[in-house]
Amino acid sequence: MNDTQRQVLDTAMAELPLVAILRGITPDEIVPVCDALVQAGFRLIEIPLNSPQPWQSIERAVAHCPDHVLIGAGTVLEEDDTARLAELGAPLMITPNTEPALVSLGAQRGLAPMIGCMTPTEALAAAKAGATALKLFPAARLGTGYFKDIKAILPAGLPILAVGGIELGNMAEWHAAGIGGFGYGSNLYKPGRSAEEVGTIAAQLVAEWKRLAGERA
């Protein structure tokens, strides 16, 4: 990441730590969907690598989105993926699992590793390897009770995002439990959903986060 991207990431994590997960999106859809998300207020956009032609979508998103929005890949599993993200200027490196060597490599290449974890062992290993944030997955199945049980031993100051089954209706419960942000998948985008509908849902999620953040303040 360059200095500008680092500042964008820090600001997003402090003010609106919401990640749009566009699993299954195609290159033809990416620009209008990104426009809808940006207009709603999203600053962090993930394109999973098991989507159709993901690298083409990532490249188009990087070229199209404004500087205050960061693009990256999800389902990052291979070392070569980290190199390609760095080359494209797409700093978000989001994984479904904890592979410490891959986390370290991503960090060394200037990426922002957001690392999938479920257990305290995985979370601490990801933090030690250089994770920028942790992704508690699958959050809804684990529940806020589980998160409350483990958060005391997680590194202070390292953002933890709830991903998997997160939607408008359960954000308040997770926010009250102390979660640091959210990733939204099929409740926000799924193949065939129009950019207009994505934008409507995104605006609702942003408004709810701001409402909850205001209550916490």
XYZ file of C-alpha atoms in Angstrom:
217
model
C 0.000 0.000 0.000
C 1.099 3.517 -0.650
C 0.631 6.269 1.929
C -2.688 7.360 0.435
C -4.098 3.834 0.513
C -2.932 3.369 4.093
C -4.722 6.558 5.098
C -7.864 5.446 3.279
C -7.773 2.090 5.063
C -7.206 3.634 8.477
C -10.058 6.088 7.936
C -12.417 3.399 6.690
C -11.677 1.106 9.620
C -12.237 3.972 12.040
C -15.389 5.406 10.467
C -17.113 2.825 8.245
C -15.526 -0.642 8.548
C -17.897 -2.373 6.141
C -16.712 -4.702 3.365
C -18.845 -5.466 0.323
C -18.220 -9.064 -0.787
C -19.105 -9.455 -4.465
C -18.888 -13.216 -4.851
C -19.935 -14.305 -8.332
C -19.778 -10.881 -9.954
C -18.734 -10.635 -13.612
C -16.535 -8.032 -15.289
C -19.572 -6.606 -17.096
C -21.340 -5.986 -13.778
C -18.471 -4.602 -11.758
C -18.573 -0.920 -12.719
C -22.283 -0.239 -12.095
C -22.258 -2.276 -8.878
C -19.176 -0.444 -7.624
C -20.823 2.867 -8.455
C -23.875 1.864 -6.417
C -21.730 0.822 -3.457
C -19.603 3.958 -3.531
C -22.662 6.177 -3.744
C -24.067 4.395 -0.669
C -20.834 5.062 1.213
C -18.861 1.811 1.019
C -15.083 2.221 0.919
C -13.919 -1.416 0.984
C -14.839 -3.762 -1.871
C -13.851 -7.423 -2.123
C -14.003 -9.499 -5.299
C -13.560 -13.183 -4.398
C -11.203 -15.100 -6.654
C -13.762 -17.857 -7.200
C -15.895 -15.387 -9.176
C -15.974 -15.440 -13.003
C -12.841 -13.729 -14.419
C -12.028 -12.142 -11.054
C -8.786 -10.492 -12.067
C -10.478 -8.652 -14.880
C -13.138 -7.416 -12.453
C -10.489 -6.338 -9.939
C -8.541 -4.461 -12.601
C -11.671 -2.657 -13.810
C -12.710 -1.772 -10.269
C -9.279 -0.365 -9.409
C -9.260 1.748 -12.553
C -12.813 3.002 -12.061
C -13.296 3.623 -8.347
C -12.277 6.896 -6.664
C -9.167 7.130 -4.538
C -11.089 6.942 -1.256
C -12.226 3.383 -2.090
C -10.000 0.312 -1.741
C -10.380 -2.802 -3.882
C -9.048 -6.254 -3.234
C -9.559 -9.969 -3.560
C -11.280 -12.501 -1.375
C -10.598 -16.231 -1.171
C -6.877 -15.526 -1.522
C -5.153 -18.883 -1.179
C -1.976 -18.773 -3.265
C 1.300 -16.853 -3.061
C 0.956 -15.716 -6.676
C -2.337 -14.034 -5.784
C -0.539 -11.682 -3.405
C 1.918 -10.632 -6.091
C -0.842 -9.927 -8.575
C -2.812 -7.847 -6.082
C 0.268 -5.749 -5.367
C 0.876 -5.229 -9.086
C -2.714 -4.097 -9.644
C -2.726 -1.699 -6.710
C -5.550 -3.642 -5.049
C -4.391 -3.841 -1.423
C -7.188 -5.780 0.268
C -6.098 -9.390 0.725
C -8.954 -11.334 2.283
C -8.723 -15.017 3.097
C -11.228 -17.622 4.300
C -8.617 -19.284 6.491
C -5.441 -18.698 8.477
C -2.216 -19.554 6.681
C 0.542 -17.645 8.538
C 3.109 -17.852 5.740
C 0.629 -16.357 3.280
C -0.318 -13.605 5.740
C 3.320 -12.662 6.192
C 3.944 -12.634 2.457
C 0.968 -10.383 1.838
C 2.128 -7.961 4.509
C 5.647 -7.949 3.078
C 4.216 -7.066 -0.330
C 2.403 -4.066 1.087
C -1.078 -5.551 1.172
C -3.658 -5.330 3.956
C -4.324 -8.939 5.027
C -7.811 -9.451 6.464
C -7.623 -13.009 7.644
C -10.396 -15.520 8.160
C -10.315 -17.247 11.531
C -12.626 -19.121 13.857
C -10.580 -20.251 16.848
C -8.356 -18.269 19.218
C -5.375 -20.248 17.902
C -6.079 -19.141 14.335
C -6.739 -15.551 15.361
C -3.515 -15.233 17.334
C -1.491 -16.886 14.577
C -2.924 -14.460 12.006
C -2.176 -11.479 14.234
C 1.396 -12.615 14.819
C 1.930 -13.093 11.082
C 0.925 -9.502 10.305
C -2.838 -9.413 9.754
C -4.345 -5.949 9.378
C -7.727 -7.241 10.549
C -9.326 -10.511 11.551
C -12.438 -11.915 9.896
C -14.526 -14.002 12.268
C -16.129 -16.586 9.989
C -18.773 -17.989 9.918
C -19.992 -15.347 12.338
C -23.740 -15.951 12.431
C -23.324 -19.684 13.089
C -20.801 -19.045 15.849
C -22.936 -16.307 17.408
C -22.188 -13.291 19.553
C -21.820 -15.468 22.636
C -18.824 -17.177 21.086
C -17.324 -13.836 20.113
C -17.721 -12.517 23.646
C -15.981 -15.630 24.983
C -12.882 -15.202 22.844
C -12.508 -11.448 22.369
C -10.787 -10.944 25.729
C -7.729 -12.846 24.526
C -7.591 -11.301 21.045
C -5.004 -8.578 20.373
C -6.176 -5.167 21.527
C -6.453 -2.686 18.686
C -6.681 -5.282 15.915
C -10.037 -4.856 14.138
C -12.335 -7.872 14.090
C -15.005 -8.089 11.401
C -17.996 -10.415 11.539
C -18.559 -12.186 8.215
C -21.036 -14.865 7.250
C -24.762 -14.464 7.772
C -24.542 -10.787 8.681
C -27.498 -8.664 7.614
C -29.444 -5.605 8.649
C -31.408 -7.480 11.297
C -28.476 -8.767 13.352
C -26.021 -5.872 13.118
C -27.196 -4.347 16.397
C -26.573 -7.546 18.361
C -23.049 -7.860 17.019
C -22.320 -4.189 17.498
C -23.449 -4.397 21.117
C -21.062 -7.330 21.587
C -18.178 -5.097 20.527
C -17.492 -6.223 16.967
C -15.332 -3.862 14.932
C -17.072 -4.087 11.572
C -18.830 -6.320 9.087
C -18.479 -8.067 5.766
C -21.645 -8.575 3.728
C -22.037 -11.331 1.169
C -25.184 -12.641 -0.482
C -27.502 -10.410 1.515
C -25.888 -7.457 -0.281
C -24.848 -8.872 -3.651
C -25.643 -12.119 -5.389
C -25.505 -12.977 -9.092
C -28.425 -11.485 -10.944
C -29.156 -8.722 -8.434
C -29.278 -5.324 -10.125
C -26.891 -2.518 -9.256
C -29.887 -0.426 -8.198
C -31.001 -3.055 -5.691
C -27.448 -3.469 -4.405
C -27.285 0.277 -3.876
C -30.533 0.318 -1.913
C -29.391 -2.480 0.388
C -25.949 -0.906 0.786
C -27.444 2.428 1.819
C -29.524 0.688 4.495
C -26.470 -1.101 5.881
C -24.431 2.102 5.981
C -27.248 3.966 7.711
C -27.565 1.224 10.323
C -23.828 1.245 11.031
C -23.872 5.020 11.479
C -26.864 4.747 13.794
C -25.169 2.101 15.910
C -21.872 3.960 15.961
C -23.710 7.060 17.128
C -25.250 5.132 20.007
C -21.869 3.768 21.055
C -20.355 7.252 20.980
